[in-house]
Amino acid sequence: MSGAQDTTNNVDQELQKKLKMDTCDGGKEKARLKSQTSPTVQSPRVTGLRQKDAFKAPLPISFNRTTSLYSRSMEWQKTGRGRFLFGPSPNHSFGPKASLSSGTPEPYDGEWRDIGMIDPSNQHLEWHSPPQNVLIIKKHMDQDVTKQFKEMVKWLMTEKVMTIIVEENVLCEELVAFDEDFQTYSQKIKPFKAENGNARPSVDLIVCLGGDGTLIHVSSLFQSQCPPVIAFHMGSLGFLTPFSTSSYKEDIQAVMDANLGLSLRSRLKCQVRRMSESGVDEVESEFLVLNEVVVDRGTSSSVTHVEIYCNGRFLTTLLGDGLIISTPTGSTAYSMSAGASLVHPSVPGIIVTPICPHSLSFRPIVLPAGVELKIIVSTESRNFTPMCSFDGRNPKEMNKTKYLRVTTSIYPIPCISHEDHLGDWFNSLGECLHWNRRETKRTSSFKRQQKAVNGQR
């Protein structure tokens, strides 16, 4: 026992020494310890991983809020350095037939090539084979949307000979189910559900008819790889839906010809975990969110009291109404209403925004996309249970035996760009949010009369 304990203490000292050297030297390569510094120990949890990703000598595990779960992340135990701040490289496969174009320029030489970063302006769609199955997600019980939906279905079936898939409740809508002229087409539509123990129908392309909430609904349906999405504006806001239905035929044809760019909207992987007294860390529920995950006081009137950890490091304690952890896409939603900055979707990052904090100095911050956040109910909080929701759905209860773990997911939502990744975003800022718009100073009536006499405008 003493020998094993000495080995563990030596590993801890080496890790601390390594962290200190990285901090003092700015993380230079010469300050890094070689992998042989501390022996690696194979673990059944990392079967199949590369040797360099294997666990180091295991750290002692106990239910202690300062030495195990809360101050050292799992990545710390795996590598001894914490997480890679650039974030994970996104998955480049989008459904069964689409991927990021192989003609996309390679990342820069040297260190950037190892990171795998690609210029967002060079992201384009590529089809391995012509798309056949189209999933149409529409805003429910809307007469105008349903009319456009039926027109689009007829065109796709007759002229493009494509298979149409819709949600089951769409076929039950009154304007669809009792339209005799549409019966010929509705009978050929496949429901988007598992039947007879089989998986859901394969989807090559997703067409959204609605507003921003419709796209968020798509994200909830595809919790791993998501096919390319073309979103048509038929909702109330339309910040995430740049296409107009007036030219839907040309736009869909351009997508099928792969002549449009892609905007990869990152998502957050959110896990509600439970740590038992025996040290077993279990995932109770997991969701991928496109906008944000929110921790608030729920139905309680007490203040939210939680602790925030980043890569195992204690950051701060929140006393307030709640906390918003959002993606760059979600920075123009709830996070913006709470006072955070607007962040372009191509910027890799995680936005942390307090909701009505007790401390006026607690301002929103933007963290690197590669960090791991943990939200813990404080031991000093009163006997109440805060709630966390994911894109406004799936409310889950938290307590002192549970915590929320948030990281960047490798599965983004590949949205088809109308112009380009910059043009679409700034157009939405101006048209939907009226960003920095104001009335110009009006000319006085006397000056208007003088200009009219002189023939000026």
XYZ file of C-alpha atoms in Angstrom:
457
model
C 0.000 0.000 0.000
C 2.828 2.408 0.846
C 4.482 1.828 -2.554
C 1.236 2.530 -4.442
C 0.641 5.595 -2.312
C 4.159 6.892 -3.030
C 3.575 6.373 -6.778
C 0.347 8.338 -6.598
C 2.007 11.164 -4.660
C 4.860 11.289 -7.193
C 2.363 11.535 -10.049
C 0.523 14.338 -8.264
C 3.801 16.210 -7.748
C 4.762 15.793 -11.403
C 1.340 17.063 -12.537
C 1.570 20.074 -10.262
C 5.121 20.754 -11.442
C 4.022 20.480 -15.061
C 1.092 22.847 -14.526
C 3.337 25.377 -12.812
C 5.895 25.249 -15.617
C 3.200 25.640 -18.294
C 1.801 28.652 -16.467
C 5.147 30.362 -15.937
C 6.461 29.816 -19.458
C 3.221 30.643 -21.223
C 2.632 27.028 -22.206
C 5.761 26.766 -24.343
C 6.730 23.408 -25.673
C 10.010 23.362 -23.783
C 8.147 23.495 -20.446
C 6.111 20.396 -21.159
C 7.080 17.147 -19.555
C 7.603 14.110 -21.703
C 4.996 11.396 -21.627
C 7.488 9.134 -19.847
C 7.503 11.396 -16.800
C 4.634 9.509 -15.198
C 3.766 5.891 -16.001
C 0.558 5.178 -17.873
C -1.857 2.632 -16.540
C -4.346 0.899 -18.814
C -7.940 1.155 -17.702
C -10.991 -0.725 -18.998
C -12.707 2.636 -19.524
C -10.231 3.636 -22.245
C -10.082 0.399 -24.213
C -9.289 1.153 -27.859
C -7.824 4.619 -27.254
C -4.372 5.554 -28.396
C -1.570 5.073 -25.903
C -1.083 8.811 -25.451
C -4.756 9.178 -24.514
C -4.664 6.466 -21.861
C -5.092 7.272 -18.207
C -2.133 8.268 -16.122
C -1.689 6.613 -12.741
C -5.173 6.964 -11.237
C -5.799 9.664 -8.704
C -7.544 8.744 -5.471
C -11.318 8.979 -5.926
C -13.534 10.048 -3.068
C -16.672 12.126 -2.750
C -14.868 15.321 -1.861
C -15.984 18.649 -3.285
C -12.440 20.013 -3.461
C -10.219 17.134 -4.540
C -12.128 14.856 -6.904
C -15.330 15.687 -8.724
C -15.178 19.451 -8.508
C -11.541 20.436 -8.777
C -10.214 17.847 -11.252
C -12.004 17.100 -14.481
C -11.931 13.723 -16.192
C -9.657 15.192 -18.862
C -7.189 16.159 -16.149
C -6.982 12.541 -15.050
C -6.562 11.394 -18.666
C -3.842 13.768 -19.830
C -2.660 15.709 -16.817
C -3.141 19.011 -18.707
C -6.858 19.657 -18.863
C -8.846 20.216 -22.050
C -7.773 21.456 -25.475
C -8.959 25.068 -25.527
C -9.709 25.211 -29.259
C -12.474 22.705 -28.724
C -13.155 19.422 -30.491
C -12.972 19.251 -34.265
C -16.562 19.063 -35.566
C -17.776 15.937 -37.278
C -17.661 16.476 -41.051
C -20.356 13.923 -41.943
C -23.910 15.229 -42.136
C -26.267 12.320 -42.486
C -25.875 9.348 -44.838
C -25.034 11.272 -48.031
C -23.607 14.696 -47.151
C -20.314 15.925 -45.758
C -17.984 18.879 -45.779
C -16.552 19.273 -49.263
C -13.330 17.368 -49.896
C -12.281 20.394 -51.930
C -12.197 22.514 -48.794
C -8.649 23.886 -48.384
C -6.563 22.073 -45.833
C -5.719 23.783 -42.544
C -2.544 25.780 -42.394
C 0.800 24.027 -42.026
C 2.471 23.389 -38.734
C 0.513 23.649 -35.504
C -2.688 24.802 -37.201
C -2.771 21.596 -39.243
C -2.691 19.576 -36.031
C -5.586 21.627 -34.694
C -7.602 20.931 -37.837
C -9.060 24.426 -38.144
C -10.707 25.374 -41.437
C -11.647 28.839 -42.607
C -15.467 29.033 -42.219
C -15.750 30.922 -45.511
C -14.388 27.820 -47.290
C -16.978 25.416 -45.891
C -19.083 23.926 -48.680
C -21.526 21.058 -48.980
C -20.666 17.861 -50.836
C -23.005 15.005 -51.790
C -21.628 11.478 -52.050
C -24.752 10.538 -54.016
C -27.865 12.513 -55.045
C -30.179 13.210 -52.073
C -33.418 11.234 -52.135
C -35.116 11.464 -48.736
C -36.243 14.937 -47.660
C -37.564 15.628 -44.163
C -39.853 18.670 -44.033
C -40.259 20.205 -40.572
C -43.059 22.775 -40.507
C -44.605 25.102 -37.995
C -47.690 23.346 -36.667
C -51.260 24.546 -37.125
C -50.355 27.520 -39.298
C -52.505 28.014 -42.377
C -49.930 29.903 -44.459
C -47.165 27.421 -43.620
C -49.407 24.461 -44.439
C -50.305 25.962 -47.806
C -46.626 26.412 -48.647
C -45.879 22.921 -47.343
C -48.364 21.271 -49.696
C -47.082 23.236 -52.679
C -43.494 22.212 -51.893
C -44.430 18.547 -51.437
C -46.139 18.445 -54.824
C -43.103 19.980 -56.535
C -40.591 17.674 -54.853
C -42.614 14.561 -55.598
C -43.593 15.293 -59.196
C -40.599 17.165 -60.617
C -37.760 15.909 -58.384
C -39.164 12.434 -57.689
C -38.047 12.583 -54.065
C -39.316 10.774 -50.993
C -40.977 13.099 -48.481
C -40.808 12.474 -44.738
C -42.760 14.480 -42.163
C -43.577 14.256 -38.485
C -46.580 12.117 -37.709
C -48.659 14.961 -36.270
C -48.376 16.889 -39.563
C -50.430 14.234 -41.328
C -53.097 14.626 -38.639
C -53.569 18.352 -39.181
C -57.020 19.230 -40.465
C -55.754 21.187 -43.470
C -53.703 18.166 -44.550
C -55.814 15.177 -43.577
C -59.103 16.488 -45.068
C -57.740 18.010 -48.270
C -59.027 15.712 -51.005
C -56.761 17.229 -53.648
C -53.733 16.428 -51.478
C -54.704 12.837 -50.643
C -52.737 11.427 -53.571
C -49.544 12.963 -52.180
C -50.198 12.444 -48.457
C -50.548 8.700 -48.981
C -46.974 8.584 -50.302
C -45.505 10.579 -47.407
C -43.517 8.612 -44.826
C -43.903 9.390 -41.112
C -40.738 10.294 -39.237
C -40.938 7.607 -36.580
C -39.687 4.135 -35.811
C -42.017 1.399 -37.021
C -42.072 -2.314 -36.193
C -38.880 -2.080 -34.207
C -36.980 -0.528 -37.113
C -35.035 2.712 -37.017
C -36.475 6.000 -38.236
C -36.373 6.614 -41.990
C -33.014 7.773 -43.319
C -32.887 11.533 -44.001
C -30.604 13.174 -46.579
C -31.845 16.776 -46.417
C -33.977 18.781 -43.983
C -36.271 21.616 -45.074
C -37.544 23.955 -42.340
C -40.727 25.956 -42.797
C -41.171 28.268 -39.833
C -39.117 30.414 -37.502
C -36.156 29.995 -35.204
C -38.087 27.629 -32.948
C -38.522 25.241 -35.876
C -34.745 24.994 -36.309
C -34.300 24.426 -32.577
C -36.856 21.630 -32.871
C -34.698 20.061 -35.602
C -31.752 20.130 -33.199
C -33.803 18.265 -30.593
C -34.739 15.576 -33.140
C -31.127 14.919 -34.198
C -29.001 14.458 -31.093
C -25.952 13.252 -32.995
C -25.233 13.690 -36.722
C -27.641 16.071 -38.401
C -28.275 16.246 -42.184
C -27.916 19.617 -43.972
C -30.684 22.077 -43.129
C -32.172 24.731 -45.401
C -34.428 27.047 -43.386
C -37.194 29.150 -44.957
C -38.479 32.151 -43.047
C -42.158 31.685 -42.189
C -42.120 32.517 -38.483
C -42.207 35.572 -36.259
C -38.481 36.403 -36.007
C -36.475 34.413 -38.536
C -32.966 35.197 -37.304
C -31.803 31.674 -38.187
C -33.913 31.291 -41.346
C -32.321 33.323 -44.179
C -34.247 31.870 -47.155
C -37.500 33.181 -48.632
C -40.204 30.828 -49.878
C -40.707 32.975 -52.972
C -37.648 31.320 -54.549
C -37.744 27.913 -52.866
C -37.398 25.984 -56.136
C -34.149 27.705 -57.104
C -32.776 27.476 -53.574
C -33.483 23.769 -53.135
C -32.043 23.055 -56.584
C -28.880 24.944 -55.595
C -28.609 22.790 -52.459
C -28.996 19.611 -54.510
C -26.276 20.873 -56.855
C -24.055 21.683 -53.829
C -23.632 25.277 -54.980
C -24.162 26.877 -51.570
C -21.932 27.280 -48.538
C -22.370 25.849 -45.059
C -22.476 27.443 -41.640
C -21.633 24.943 -38.902
C -23.555 26.060 -35.831
C -21.933 24.475 -32.795
C -23.940 22.802 -30.057
C -23.322 22.181 -26.377
C -23.245 18.705 -24.901
C -25.027 18.951 -21.563
C -25.059 16.130 -19.035
C -26.858 15.951 -15.724
C -24.618 13.666 -13.677
C -25.001 12.059 -10.297
C -22.052 11.316 -8.022
C -22.729 8.701 -5.371
C -20.833 8.467 -2.101
C -19.003 5.420 -3.446
C -17.471 7.610 -6.167
C -19.511 6.258 -9.101
C -20.158 9.025 -11.637
C -23.295 8.289 -13.670
C -24.956 10.187 -16.517
C -28.586 10.698 -15.617
C -29.585 12.563 -18.802
C -27.836 14.092 -21.795
C -28.895 16.679 -24.385
C -27.331 18.611 -27.264
C -28.519 22.222 -27.323
C -28.315 24.736 -30.141
C -29.050 27.871 -28.119
C -28.462 27.511 -24.396
C -28.800 25.577 -21.182
C -30.312 27.560 -18.312
C -30.009 26.960 -14.580
C -32.613 28.861 -12.583
C -34.560 28.670 -9.343
C -37.592 27.066 -10.966
C -40.711 27.340 -8.801
C -38.767 28.321 -5.680
C -38.672 31.899 -4.440
C -35.169 31.437 -3.005
C -32.097 32.807 -4.742
C -30.104 30.465 -6.970
C -26.842 29.530 -5.231
C -24.481 27.470 -7.398
C -20.737 27.079 -7.870
C -19.105 27.332 -11.296
C -16.017 25.278 -12.224
C -13.995 25.485 -15.438
C -11.666 22.576 -16.279
C -11.796 21.566 -12.633
C -10.824 25.057 -11.456
C -13.207 26.922 -9.184
C -14.296 30.146 -10.909
C -16.959 31.784 -8.797
C -20.216 31.391 -6.937
C -23.484 32.645 -8.402
C -26.119 34.266 -6.241
C -28.973 35.420 -8.424
C -31.943 34.362 -10.486
C -29.975 31.925 -12.614
C -27.237 31.239 -15.146
C -27.234 30.985 -18.951
C -24.597 28.935 -20.766
C -25.027 29.515 -24.478
C -23.475 28.808 -27.845
C -22.491 31.618 -30.237
C -25.786 30.919 -32.035
C -27.626 31.377 -28.745
C -25.853 34.674 -28.047
C -28.650 36.470 -29.944
C -31.383 34.795 -27.860
C -31.862 34.616 -24.075
C -28.211 35.487 -23.467
C -28.578 38.781 -25.347
C -31.684 39.673 -23.320
C -29.642 39.143 -20.143
C -26.982 41.614 -21.303
C -24.324 39.452 -22.994
C -22.463 40.311 -26.190
C -23.410 39.111 -29.669
C -20.990 36.441 -30.913
C -20.732 35.299 -34.533
C -21.589 31.580 -34.988
C -18.175 30.891 -36.527
C -16.373 32.012 -33.356
C -15.592 28.949 -31.197
C -16.656 29.797 -27.693
C -19.062 29.338 -24.782
C -20.883 32.340 -23.324
C -21.577 32.372 -19.580
C -24.227 34.927 -18.577
C -25.685 35.473 -15.099
C -29.370 36.312 -14.729
C -29.886 39.239 -12.338
C -26.812 38.456 -10.182
C -26.564 39.703 -6.611
C -23.148 41.145 -7.406
C -23.152 43.976 -9.959
C -19.568 43.104 -10.949
C -20.583 39.658 -12.232
C -20.509 40.402 -15.952
C -20.989 37.929 -18.854
C -17.836 36.241 -20.130
C -16.851 34.310 -23.280
C -14.765 31.180 -22.692
C -12.829 29.020 -25.189
C -14.888 26.319 -26.855
C -12.705 23.544 -25.439
C -13.341 24.106 -21.745
C -15.445 21.874 -19.532
C -17.916 23.661 -17.261
C -19.464 22.169 -14.159
C -22.339 23.744 -12.270
C -22.684 22.503 -8.690
C -25.387 23.307 -6.150
C -23.569 25.027 -3.308
C -23.415 23.311 0.073
C -24.392 26.660 1.589
C -27.573 26.966 -0.461
C -30.921 26.686 1.205
C -33.066 23.600 0.940
C -34.369 24.167 -2.555
C -33.844 22.439 -5.874
C -32.793 24.575 -8.859
C -33.925 23.530 -12.317
C -32.004 23.318 -15.577
C -33.624 23.404 -19.023
C -32.154 22.689 -22.436
C -33.194 25.001 -25.273
C -36.289 25.739 -23.204
C -37.234 22.043 -23.005
C -36.722 18.955 -20.868
C -36.571 20.561 -17.399
C -34.423 18.606 -14.963
C -34.098 18.989 -11.240
C -30.729 19.530 -9.572
C -29.664 18.996 -5.993
C -26.505 18.599 -3.938
C -25.884 15.090 -5.271
C -26.167 16.105 -8.935
C -24.232 18.474 -11.124
C -24.385 19.828 -14.669
C -21.477 19.190 -17.059
C -21.270 21.306 -20.240
C -18.813 20.894 -23.122
C -18.806 21.647 -26.844
C -20.282 18.840 -28.931
C -18.622 17.415 -32.042
C -21.996 17.396 -33.808
C -22.909 20.855 -35.165
C -26.029 21.806 -37.094
C -24.970 22.284 -40.764
C -27.100 25.188 -41.984
C -27.140 26.156 -45.653
C -25.946 29.743 -46.154
C -27.958 32.094 -48.345
C -25.162 34.581 -49.065
C -22.225 33.621 -46.868
C -21.537 33.105 -43.184
C -20.971 36.848 -42.622
C -23.650 38.279 -44.893
C -26.448 36.150 -43.453
C -25.553 37.085 -39.889
C -25.328 40.842 -40.442
C -28.505 40.809 -42.519
C -30.290 39.117 -39.632
C -28.884 41.635 -37.158
C -30.234 44.509 -39.211
C -33.569 43.063 -40.325
C -34.582 41.094 -37.233
C -32.895 42.894 -34.335
C -32.617 46.373 -35.958
C -29.053 46.483 -34.677
C -27.811 50.072 -34.161
C -30.633 51.573 -36.196
C -31.980 54.985 -35.306
C -34.029 57.708 -36.852
C -32.021 60.403 -38.630
C -32.535 64.037 -37.718
C -35.543 65.425 -39.520
C -35.257 68.614 -41.579
C -37.287 71.586 -40.315
C -40.368 72.695 -42.239
C -38.682 76.001 -43.218
C -35.707 74.194 -44.768
C -38.035 71.808 -46.591
C -39.900 74.744 -48.094
C -36.649 76.407 -49.174
C -35.472 73.197 -50.810
C -38.800 72.828 -52.586
C -38.497 76.361 -53.997
C -34.950 75.661 -55.181
C -35.948 72.311 -56.670
C -33.877 70.321 -54.183
C -34.865 67.190 -52.323
